[in-house]
Amino acid sequence: MKPINVIEVFEHQRLKVGDKGFKQSHLDALLKLNEYHDGNYFQPIVKGIKFNQYVGVIQIDGLIIEINPKADKDDDDKKWKGVLLNMLNACGKLKAQSSGAANVKRKNLNLLEVYFELYLTEVENLIRKGLIKQYRKQTQNAKTLKGKLEFAGHIKNNVVHKERFYTTHQVYDTNHILHQTLLYALNIVDQFTKGTRLHDFTKRILINFPKVNENKITSSQLNKLKLNRKTAAYQDALEIARLIILNYSPDISNGKERMLSLLFDMNQLWEVYILKQLQKACVDTEIKVSGQESKSFWGSNSLKPDVVLRNEGKAYILDTKWKRPKNNSASISDLRQMYAYCRFWDAEKAMLLYPGNARDNNFKSYLTDDYALNEEKNHSQIDHKCKMGFVSIFDTSGKLNNKIGLIVLKLLEINV
């Protein structure tokens, strides 16, 4: 069994062949993975790669690469360890009751290990409660006439065996697509937990799992999965199974490497985190918070601000940006975009929100003469304003700041 080597890096950092046990075969596999994902994960450099804003874990046989988020390159590396797990937990992408999520502060905790443990626990709970049966069609050559006789198959297969019937009939058992999906993900987990504390757990689940067809599950099959009242308990397990299956890349490097990647776009994660924190801060208030509202803009194109807040008849626009701007100045394209949001939502105030230490920034008005149409169909002048806001991810003790929502409301000058 190959020993597992762990390489820890941060977003936008470089990794070259020869660094910390990183080999040419690993680089070839990563470049192939990057091609499959339209070049979003890394930037190829001479004998290496430069990571983009995607963070998480990649496992290639005996190598694990942990990519950690880091908004400020001047920060101490230790300060950012565990931030990803905490943010995933806060965004609802990890269950708080899972033992992995509950121990996010534990050193050397592997993100894949957390999701594997959560998946195994979910499947174990399903087995304990009793796996459901479903009707499915089965075509076979039987000794009794049962169901619909398939004439073409019957003639083809039973010219000699007159006593048999080639039929299609319904079977009520556990061998259906839901369990085949769970088993396919279990077999992937089994490959990547060898030599870890979860290997025995995985084997125990596999032993107790019913005998079902071991089919390769595709993305199109996953998209067709439908749950009902009877199968609602399968939702969490299937969500994680989907994550595992879609990120599994067998034989990605000429049949020599098997890879599993679990990467998250920090731009999207930061957006969801801020939305969740704002919704939490606005509980029991009159402030309404919504994410990804959409309005038609031109043809099939639409405008979608990250967050829209409404309070006392006024709308506020918030757009999250994980990457801080150079020279502490917002780009002209971002400012134009915020102006468009203000016009379409009749919002007086809009803010570009970045991670970082708080600093004094005031709202500045767009130099335009804008008017809004009120309920009485009358035009009234509206002063569109925008500002750059900065909020620290950490509190004074170095932990993930759980009061970010209140700070953002204060930056928008909304009284709670």
Short mmCIF file of C-alpha atoms in Angstrom, two decimals:
data_model
loop_
_atom_site.label_atom_id
_atom_site.label_comp_id
_atom_site.label_asym_id
_atom_site.label_seq_id
_atom_site.Cartn_x
_atom_site.Cartn_y
_atom_site.Cartn_z
CA MET A 1 0.00 0.00 0.00
CA LYS A 2 1.37 3.38 -1.03
CA PRO A 3 2.05 5.86 1.77
CA ILE A 4 -0.04 9.00 1.46
CA ASN A 5 1.85 12.25 0.97
CA VAL A 6 0.04 15.51 1.80
CA ILE A 7 0.92 18.82 0.13
CA GLU A 8 -0.67 21.98 1.54
CA VAL A 9 -0.94 25.06 -0.68
CA PHE A 10 -3.08 28.20 -0.88
CA GLU A 11 -5.13 29.67 -3.70
CA HIS A 12 -3.10 31.52 -6.35
CA GLN A 13 0.05 29.75 -5.11
CA ARG A 14 2.44 27.90 -7.43
CA LEU A 15 3.41 24.22 -7.27
CA LYS A 16 6.25 22.81 -9.38
CA VAL A 17 7.54 19.33 -10.07
CA GLY A 18 9.99 18.39 -7.31
CA ASP A 19 8.27 20.50 -4.62
CA LYS A 20 7.21 18.44 -1.59
CA GLY A 21 7.05 15.17 -3.54
CA PHE A 22 5.07 16.57 -6.49
CA LYS A 23 5.93 14.43 -9.53
CA GLN A 24 5.59 14.81 -13.29
CA SER A 25 2.88 12.10 -13.31
CA HIS A 26 0.89 14.17 -10.80
CA LEU A 27 1.29 17.27 -12.97
CA ASP A 28 0.12 15.38 -16.08
CA ALA A 29 -2.98 14.17 -14.24
CA LEU A 30 -3.80 17.66 -12.93
CA LEU A 31 -3.42 19.22 -16.37
CA LYS A 32 -5.78 16.60 -17.79
CA LEU A 33 -8.27 17.33 -14.99
CA ASN A 34 -7.99 21.03 -15.79
CA GLU A 35 -8.83 20.35 -19.43
CA TYR A 36 -12.00 18.54 -18.38
CA HIS A 37 -13.05 21.65 -16.45
CA ASP A 38 -12.31 24.21 -19.16
CA GLY A 39 -9.06 25.37 -17.56
CA ASN A 40 -10.81 26.85 -14.52
CA TYR A 41 -8.86 25.12 -11.74
CA PHE A 42 -5.24 25.99 -12.57
CA GLN A 43 -2.96 27.97 -14.82
CA PRO A 44 -0.18 25.89 -16.42
CA ILE A 45 3.32 27.25 -15.83
CA VAL A 46 6.74 25.84 -16.65
CA LYS A 47 7.00 22.45 -14.93
CA GLY A 48 4.07 23.23 -12.66
CA ILE A 49 0.74 24.93 -12.09
CA LYS A 50 -0.59 28.08 -10.48
CA PHE A 51 -3.83 27.59 -8.58
CA ASN A 52 -6.84 29.80 -9.25
CA GLN A 53 -9.63 30.68 -6.80
CA TYR A 54 -10.73 27.03 -6.47
CA VAL A 55 -10.00 25.52 -3.05
CA GLY A 56 -10.46 22.07 -1.57
CA VAL A 57 -8.75 18.70 -1.95
CA ILE A 58 -7.36 16.61 -4.80
CA GLN A 59 -6.28 13.01 -4.22
CA ILE A 60 -4.18 11.14 -6.79
CA ASP A 61 -3.28 7.66 -5.59
CA GLY A 62 -0.70 8.30 -2.84
CA LEU A 63 -0.83 12.10 -3.01
CA ILE A 64 -3.26 14.53 -1.40
CA ILE A 65 -3.14 18.22 -2.37
CA GLU A 66 -5.01 20.51 0.03
CA ILE A 67 -5.75 23.94 -1.43
CA ASN A 68 -6.69 26.44 1.28
CA PRO A 69 -8.37 29.82 0.84
CA LYS A 70 -6.39 32.94 1.67
CA ALA A 71 -7.79 36.39 0.94
CA ASP A 72 -4.70 38.24 2.12
CA LYS A 73 -1.30 36.94 1.01
CA ASP A 74 0.40 38.78 3.88
CA ASP A 75 -1.57 36.86 6.54
CA ASP A 76 -0.03 34.06 8.58
CA ASP A 77 -0.76 30.71 6.90
CA LYS A 78 -1.95 29.18 10.19
CA LYS A 79 -4.68 31.81 10.40
CA TRP A 80 -6.40 30.37 7.33
CA LYS A 81 -6.24 26.66 8.23
CA GLY A 82 -9.73 25.30 8.80
CA VAL A 83 -11.47 28.34 7.26
CA LEU A 84 -12.82 26.34 4.30
CA LEU A 85 -14.42 23.69 6.51
CA ASN A 86 -15.97 26.34 8.74
CA MET A 87 -17.35 28.24 5.75
CA LEU A 88 -18.76 25.07 4.20
CA ASN A 89 -20.39 24.27 7.52
CA ALA A 90 -21.86 27.78 7.80
CA CYS A 91 -23.18 27.57 4.23
CA GLY A 92 -25.02 24.32 4.94
CA LYS A 93 -22.72 22.21 2.77
CA LEU A 94 -21.72 20.13 5.80
CA LYS A 95 -24.01 18.77 8.46
CA ALA A 96 -23.14 20.01 11.93
CA GLN A 97 -23.93 16.64 13.49
CA SER A 98 -21.38 14.76 11.40
CA SER A 99 -18.33 13.87 13.41
CA GLY A 100 -16.09 15.33 10.69
CA ALA A 101 -17.89 18.66 10.64
CA ALA A 102 -18.03 18.76 14.43
CA ASN A 103 -14.24 18.49 14.62
CA VAL A 104 -13.24 21.05 12.02
CA LYS A 105 -10.55 22.37 14.35
CA ARG A 106 -8.74 19.05 14.43
CA LYS A 107 -5.29 19.20 12.87
CA ASN A 108 -4.64 17.50 9.54
CA LEU A 109 -8.35 17.07 8.88
CA ASN A 110 -8.87 16.15 5.25
CA LEU A 111 -11.87 17.64 3.44
CA LEU A 112 -12.42 14.43 1.50
CA GLU A 113 -12.31 12.53 4.76
CA VAL A 114 -15.04 14.77 6.17
CA TYR A 115 -17.32 14.19 3.19
CA PHE A 116 -16.53 10.46 3.09
CA GLU A 117 -17.42 10.11 6.77
CA LEU A 118 -20.60 12.10 6.30
CA TYR A 119 -21.58 9.95 3.31
CA LEU A 120 -20.89 6.68 5.10
CA THR A 121 -22.91 7.86 8.10
CA GLU A 122 -25.86 8.80 5.89
CA VAL A 123 -25.81 5.41 4.12
CA GLU A 124 -25.46 3.59 7.44
CA ASN A 125 -28.54 5.41 8.75
CA LEU A 126 -30.51 4.41 5.66
CA ILE A 127 -29.51 0.76 6.10
CA ARG A 128 -30.44 0.87 9.78
CA LYS A 129 -33.90 2.31 9.02
CA GLY A 130 -34.45 -0.17 6.21
CA LEU A 131 -33.74 0.35 2.52
CA ILE A 132 -36.81 0.82 0.37
CA LYS A 133 -37.95 -1.41 -2.47
CA GLN A 134 -39.21 -0.21 -5.83
CA TYR A 135 -40.87 -1.72 -8.85
CA ARG A 136 -38.66 -2.27 -11.88
CA LYS A 137 -39.01 -4.08 -15.18
CA GLN A 138 -37.01 -7.27 -15.65
CA THR A 139 -36.65 -9.19 -18.90
CA GLN A 140 -35.53 -12.81 -18.64
CA ASN A 141 -35.97 -16.33 -19.94
CA ALA A 142 -38.19 -18.01 -17.35
CA LYS A 143 -39.75 -21.45 -16.90
CA THR A 144 -43.17 -19.93 -16.25
CA LEU A 145 -45.21 -17.40 -18.18
CA LYS A 146 -45.17 -14.30 -16.07
CA GLY A 147 -45.84 -10.78 -17.34
CA LYS A 148 -45.59 -9.79 -21.01
CA LEU A 149 -44.28 -12.30 -23.54
CA GLU A 150 -41.58 -10.76 -25.76
CA PHE A 151 -42.24 -12.53 -29.08
CA ALA A 152 -39.04 -11.52 -30.88
CA GLY A 153 -36.85 -12.53 -27.95
CA HIS A 154 -38.92 -15.67 -27.33
CA ILE A 155 -38.47 -16.90 -30.89
CA LYS A 156 -34.77 -16.03 -30.87
CA ASN A 157 -33.94 -17.71 -27.56
CA ASN A 158 -36.41 -20.58 -27.29
CA VAL A 159 -36.37 -22.38 -30.63
CA VAL A 160 -34.95 -25.39 -28.82
CA HIS A 161 -36.21 -24.75 -25.26
CA LYS A 162 -39.96 -24.94 -25.85
CA GLU A 163 -40.57 -25.08 -22.10
CA ARG A 164 -39.23 -21.54 -21.51
CA PHE A 165 -40.82 -18.11 -21.91
CA TYR A 166 -38.94 -14.90 -22.72
CA THR A 167 -40.91 -12.31 -20.76
CA THR A 168 -40.82 -8.83 -19.25
CA HIS A 169 -42.39 -8.51 -15.84
CA GLN A 170 -42.27 -6.25 -12.81
CA VAL A 171 -40.04 -7.03 -9.84
CA TYR A 172 -40.34 -5.40 -6.41
CA ASP A 173 -36.90 -5.34 -4.76
CA THR A 174 -33.94 -3.16 -3.70
CA ASN A 175 -32.10 -3.43 -7.03
CA HIS A 176 -33.02 0.00 -8.40
CA ILE A 177 -31.23 3.15 -9.58
CA LEU A 178 -31.13 4.84 -6.15
CA HIS A 179 -29.22 1.97 -4.58
CA GLN A 180 -27.05 1.49 -7.66
CA THR A 181 -26.03 5.16 -7.33
CA LEU A 182 -25.23 4.80 -3.64
CA LEU A 183 -23.18 1.64 -4.32
CA TYR A 184 -21.21 3.28 -7.13
CA ALA A 185 -20.24 6.12 -4.78
CA LEU A 186 -19.43 3.61 -2.01
CA ASN A 187 -17.00 1.78 -4.30
CA ILE A 188 -15.27 5.09 -5.09
CA VAL A 189 -14.98 5.86 -1.37
CA ASP A 190 -13.56 2.36 -0.84
CA GLN A 191 -10.74 3.11 -3.30
CA PHE A 192 -9.72 6.34 -1.60
CA THR A 193 -10.02 5.30 2.05
CA LYS A 194 -7.51 2.46 1.91
CA GLY A 195 -4.98 2.93 4.67
CA THR A 196 -7.15 5.48 6.53
CA ARG A 197 -9.31 5.30 9.63
CA LEU A 198 -12.43 5.12 7.44
CA HIS A 199 -11.49 1.95 5.56
CA ASP A 200 -13.07 -0.45 8.08
CA PHE A 201 -16.17 1.74 8.21
CA THR A 202 -16.44 1.58 4.41
CA LYS A 203 -16.04 -2.21 4.34
CA ARG A 204 -18.71 -2.63 7.01
CA ILE A 205 -21.18 -0.56 4.99
CA LEU A 206 -20.41 -2.53 1.81
CA ILE A 207 -20.98 -5.85 3.60
CA ASN A 208 -24.36 -4.70 4.89
CA PHE A 209 -25.43 -3.14 1.58
CA PRO A 210 -27.89 -5.21 -0.49
CA LYS A 211 -26.84 -6.99 -3.67
CA VAL A 212 -27.54 -4.64 -6.57
CA ASN A 213 -26.18 -4.24 -10.08
CA GLU A 214 -22.78 -2.52 -10.09
CA ASN A 215 -23.41 -0.09 -12.93
CA LYS A 216 -21.39 2.98 -13.82
CA ILE A 217 -23.58 5.98 -13.00
CA THR A 218 -23.40 8.92 -15.42
CA SER A 219 -24.23 12.58 -14.93
CA SER A 220 -27.34 12.21 -17.11
CA GLN A 221 -28.61 9.43 -14.84
CA LEU A 222 -27.96 11.58 -11.78
CA ASN A 223 -29.94 14.42 -13.33
CA LYS A 224 -32.91 12.11 -13.88
CA LEU A 225 -33.10 10.96 -10.25
CA LYS A 226 -36.42 11.94 -8.71
CA LEU A 227 -37.37 11.68 -5.06
CA ASN A 228 -40.84 11.43 -3.58
CA ARG A 229 -42.34 11.26 -0.13
CA LYS A 230 -41.25 7.65 0.25
CA THR A 231 -37.64 8.29 -0.82
CA ALA A 232 -37.16 11.75 0.77
CA ALA A 233 -34.81 10.25 3.38
CA TYR A 234 -32.32 9.51 0.58
CA GLN A 235 -31.79 13.18 -0.32
CA ASP A 236 -28.69 13.93 1.79
CA ALA A 237 -26.95 10.68 0.88
CA LEU A 238 -27.68 11.16 -2.83
CA GLU A 239 -26.42 14.76 -2.77
CA ILE A 240 -23.05 13.65 -1.41
CA ALA A 241 -23.00 10.63 -3.74
CA ARG A 242 -23.55 13.01 -6.64
CA LEU A 243 -20.66 15.18 -5.45
CA ILE A 244 -18.36 12.16 -5.21
CA ILE A 245 -19.35 10.64 -8.55
CA LEU A 246 -19.14 13.85 -10.59
CA ASN A 247 -15.70 14.67 -9.18
CA TYR A 248 -14.25 11.18 -9.68
CA SER A 249 -11.84 10.88 -12.60
CA PRO A 250 -10.75 7.26 -13.13
CA ASP A 251 -7.84 6.55 -15.46
CA ILE A 252 -7.35 10.25 -16.12
CA SER A 253 -3.67 9.87 -16.95
CA ASN A 254 -3.29 7.05 -19.47
CA GLY A 255 -4.81 4.54 -17.08
CA LYS A 256 -2.14 5.06 -14.43
CA GLU A 257 -3.77 7.49 -12.02
CA ARG A 258 -7.14 7.56 -10.32
CA MET A 259 -8.18 10.97 -9.12
CA LEU A 260 -10.87 12.42 -6.92
CA SER A 261 -11.15 16.19 -6.65
CA LEU A 262 -13.43 18.18 -4.37
CA LEU A 263 -12.99 21.84 -5.24
CA PHE A 264 -15.08 24.91 -4.47
CA ASP A 265 -15.06 28.28 -6.20
CA MET A 266 -14.31 30.83 -3.45
CA ASN A 267 -16.24 33.49 -5.36
CA GLN A 268 -19.41 31.42 -5.09
CA LEU A 269 -18.69 30.24 -1.55
CA TRP A 270 -18.11 33.83 -0.35
CA GLU A 271 -21.40 34.88 -1.96
CA VAL A 272 -23.37 32.08 -0.28
CA TYR A 273 -21.64 32.68 3.05
CA ILE A 274 -22.54 36.40 3.06
CA LEU A 275 -26.13 35.61 2.02
CA LYS A 276 -26.50 33.08 4.85
CA GLN A 277 -25.00 35.47 7.39
CA LEU A 278 -27.33 38.28 6.30
CA GLN A 279 -30.38 36.01 6.48
CA LYS A 280 -29.29 35.00 9.98
CA ALA A 281 -28.82 38.63 11.06
CA CYS A 282 -32.24 39.65 9.70
CA VAL A 283 -34.29 37.01 11.50
CA ASP A 284 -37.16 38.63 13.47
CA THR A 285 -36.70 41.94 11.63
CA GLU A 286 -38.60 43.64 8.82
CA ILE A 287 -35.57 43.36 6.53
CA LYS A 288 -36.06 41.00 3.59
CA VAL A 289 -33.01 39.29 2.10
CA SER A 290 -32.95 37.44 -1.22
CA GLY A 291 -30.18 36.03 -3.39
CA GLN A 292 -29.81 35.91 -7.18
CA GLU A 293 -32.91 37.88 -8.10
CA SER A 294 -33.19 38.17 -11.86
CA LYS A 295 -34.55 40.82 -14.23
CA SER A 296 -34.49 40.78 -18.03
CA PHE A 297 -31.92 43.15 -19.45
CA TRP A 298 -31.48 42.66 -23.20
CA GLY A 299 -32.75 39.76 -25.30
CA SER A 300 -32.11 36.58 -23.37
CA ASN A 301 -29.64 38.33 -21.04
CA SER A 302 -30.58 39.18 -17.48
CA LEU A 303 -29.17 41.01 -14.46
CA LYS A 304 -28.57 39.05 -11.25
CA PRO A 305 -27.13 40.86 -8.23
CA ASP A 306 -25.76 38.57 -5.55
CA VAL A 307 -27.96 39.90 -2.75
CA VAL A 308 -30.94 42.27 -2.64
CA LEU A 309 -32.13 43.68 0.71
CA ARG A 310 -35.41 45.51 1.25
CA ASN A 311 -36.24 47.62 4.26
CA GLU A 312 -38.89 50.30 4.79
CA GLY A 313 -39.73 50.45 1.10
CA LYS A 314 -36.12 50.84 -0.01
CA ALA A 315 -33.93 48.37 -1.92
CA TYR A 316 -30.21 47.83 -1.33
CA ILE A 317 -27.87 45.98 -3.70
CA LEU A 318 -24.91 43.90 -2.55
CA ASP A 319 -22.35 42.27 -4.83
CA THR A 320 -19.70 40.06 -3.23
CA LYS A 321 -16.12 39.97 -4.51
CA TRP A 322 -13.64 37.47 -3.07
CA LYS A 323 -10.64 38.93 -4.89
CA ARG A 324 -9.70 42.32 -3.55
CA PRO A 325 -9.09 45.07 -6.14
CA LYS A 326 -5.66 46.43 -6.89
CA ASN A 327 -4.85 49.84 -5.42
CA ASN A 328 -8.06 49.59 -3.36
CA SER A 329 -10.07 50.88 -6.29
CA ALA A 330 -13.12 49.19 -7.82
CA SER A 331 -12.94 48.38 -11.52
CA ILE A 332 -14.97 50.51 -13.91
CA SER A 333 -16.85 47.40 -15.11
CA ASP A 334 -17.93 46.59 -11.53
CA LEU A 335 -19.09 50.17 -10.98
CA ARG A 336 -21.08 50.15 -14.21
CA GLN A 337 -22.64 46.85 -13.22
CA MET A 338 -23.67 48.23 -9.83
CA TYR A 339 -25.19 51.27 -11.52
CA ALA A 340 -27.27 49.00 -13.76
CA TYR A 341 -28.46 47.10 -10.68
CA CYS A 342 -29.46 50.39 -9.02
CA ARG A 343 -31.45 51.49 -12.06
CA PHE A 344 -33.30 48.20 -12.51
CA TRP A 345 -34.08 47.73 -8.81
CA ASP A 346 -34.67 51.43 -8.04
CA ALA A 347 -32.06 51.09 -5.31
CA GLU A 348 -30.51 54.14 -3.71
CA LYS A 349 -27.49 52.32 -2.32
CA ALA A 350 -25.26 49.55 -3.66
CA MET A 351 -22.08 48.06 -2.25
CA LEU A 352 -19.21 45.94 -3.50
CA LEU A 353 -18.20 43.71 -0.57
CA TYR A 354 -14.66 42.37 -0.20
CA PRO A 355 -12.96 40.31 2.52
CA GLY A 356 -10.46 42.36 4.48
CA ASN A 357 -9.88 44.60 7.44
CA ALA A 358 -12.47 47.31 7.90
CA ARG A 359 -11.68 50.72 6.44
CA ASP A 360 -13.54 53.98 6.05
CA ASN A 361 -15.38 54.20 2.77
CA ASN A 362 -18.33 56.47 2.16
CA PHE A 363 -21.13 56.20 -0.36
CA LYS A 364 -20.49 58.25 -3.47
CA SER A 365 -23.27 59.31 -5.83
CA TYR A 366 -23.31 58.46 -9.51
CA LEU A 367 -23.17 61.73 -11.45
CA THR A 368 -26.48 61.23 -13.28
CA ASP A 369 -30.02 62.60 -13.14
CA ASP A 370 -32.05 59.47 -12.47
CA TYR A 371 -35.75 59.10 -11.82
CA ALA A 372 -37.83 56.27 -10.42
CA LEU A 373 -41.49 55.46 -11.16
CA ASN A 374 -43.56 55.16 -7.97
CA GLU A 375 -46.84 53.32 -7.39
CA GLU A 376 -48.88 56.35 -8.54
CA LYS A 377 -47.00 56.29 -11.88
CA ASN A 378 -45.26 59.52 -10.95
CA HIS A 379 -41.57 60.14 -11.48
CA SER A 380 -39.39 61.06 -8.53
CA GLN A 381 -35.69 61.79 -8.54
CA ILE A 382 -33.49 59.07 -7.06
CA ASP A 383 -29.88 59.40 -5.97
CA HIS A 384 -27.99 56.22 -6.82
CA LYS A 385 -24.93 55.65 -4.64
CA CYS A 386 -22.21 53.04 -4.43
CA LYS A 387 -19.36 52.19 -2.07
CA MET A 388 -16.68 49.60 -1.45
CA GLY A 389 -17.13 47.65 1.75
CA PHE A 390 -14.58 45.50 3.57
CA VAL A 391 -15.35 42.98 6.30
CA SER A 392 -12.94 40.72 8.14
CA ILE A 393 -13.61 36.99 8.01
CA PHE A 394 -12.11 36.63 11.48
CA ASP A 395 -13.15 38.04 14.83
CA THR A 396 -10.70 39.38 17.43
CA SER A 397 -9.97 35.85 18.68
CA GLY A 398 -9.01 34.61 15.22
CA LYS A 399 -12.17 32.55 14.75
CA LEU A 400 -14.61 32.80 11.85
CA ASN A 401 -16.61 35.98 12.40
CA ASN A 402 -20.23 35.02 13.12
CA LYS A 403 -21.39 38.66 13.18
CA ILE A 404 -20.53 39.48 9.60
CA GLY A 405 -24.19 39.90 8.74
CA LEU A 406 -24.64 42.69 11.29
CA ILE A 407 -21.43 44.37 10.11
CA VAL A 408 -22.62 44.31 6.48
CA LEU A 409 -25.95 45.87 7.49
CA LYS A 410 -24.06 48.62 9.27
CA LEU A 411 -21.91 49.22 6.17
CA LEU A 412 -25.12 49.60 4.14
CA GLU A 413 -26.42 51.99 6.82
CA ILE A 414 -29.43 49.80 7.55
CA ASN A 415 -30.61 49.95 11.15
CA VAL A 416 -31.55 46.64 12.73
#
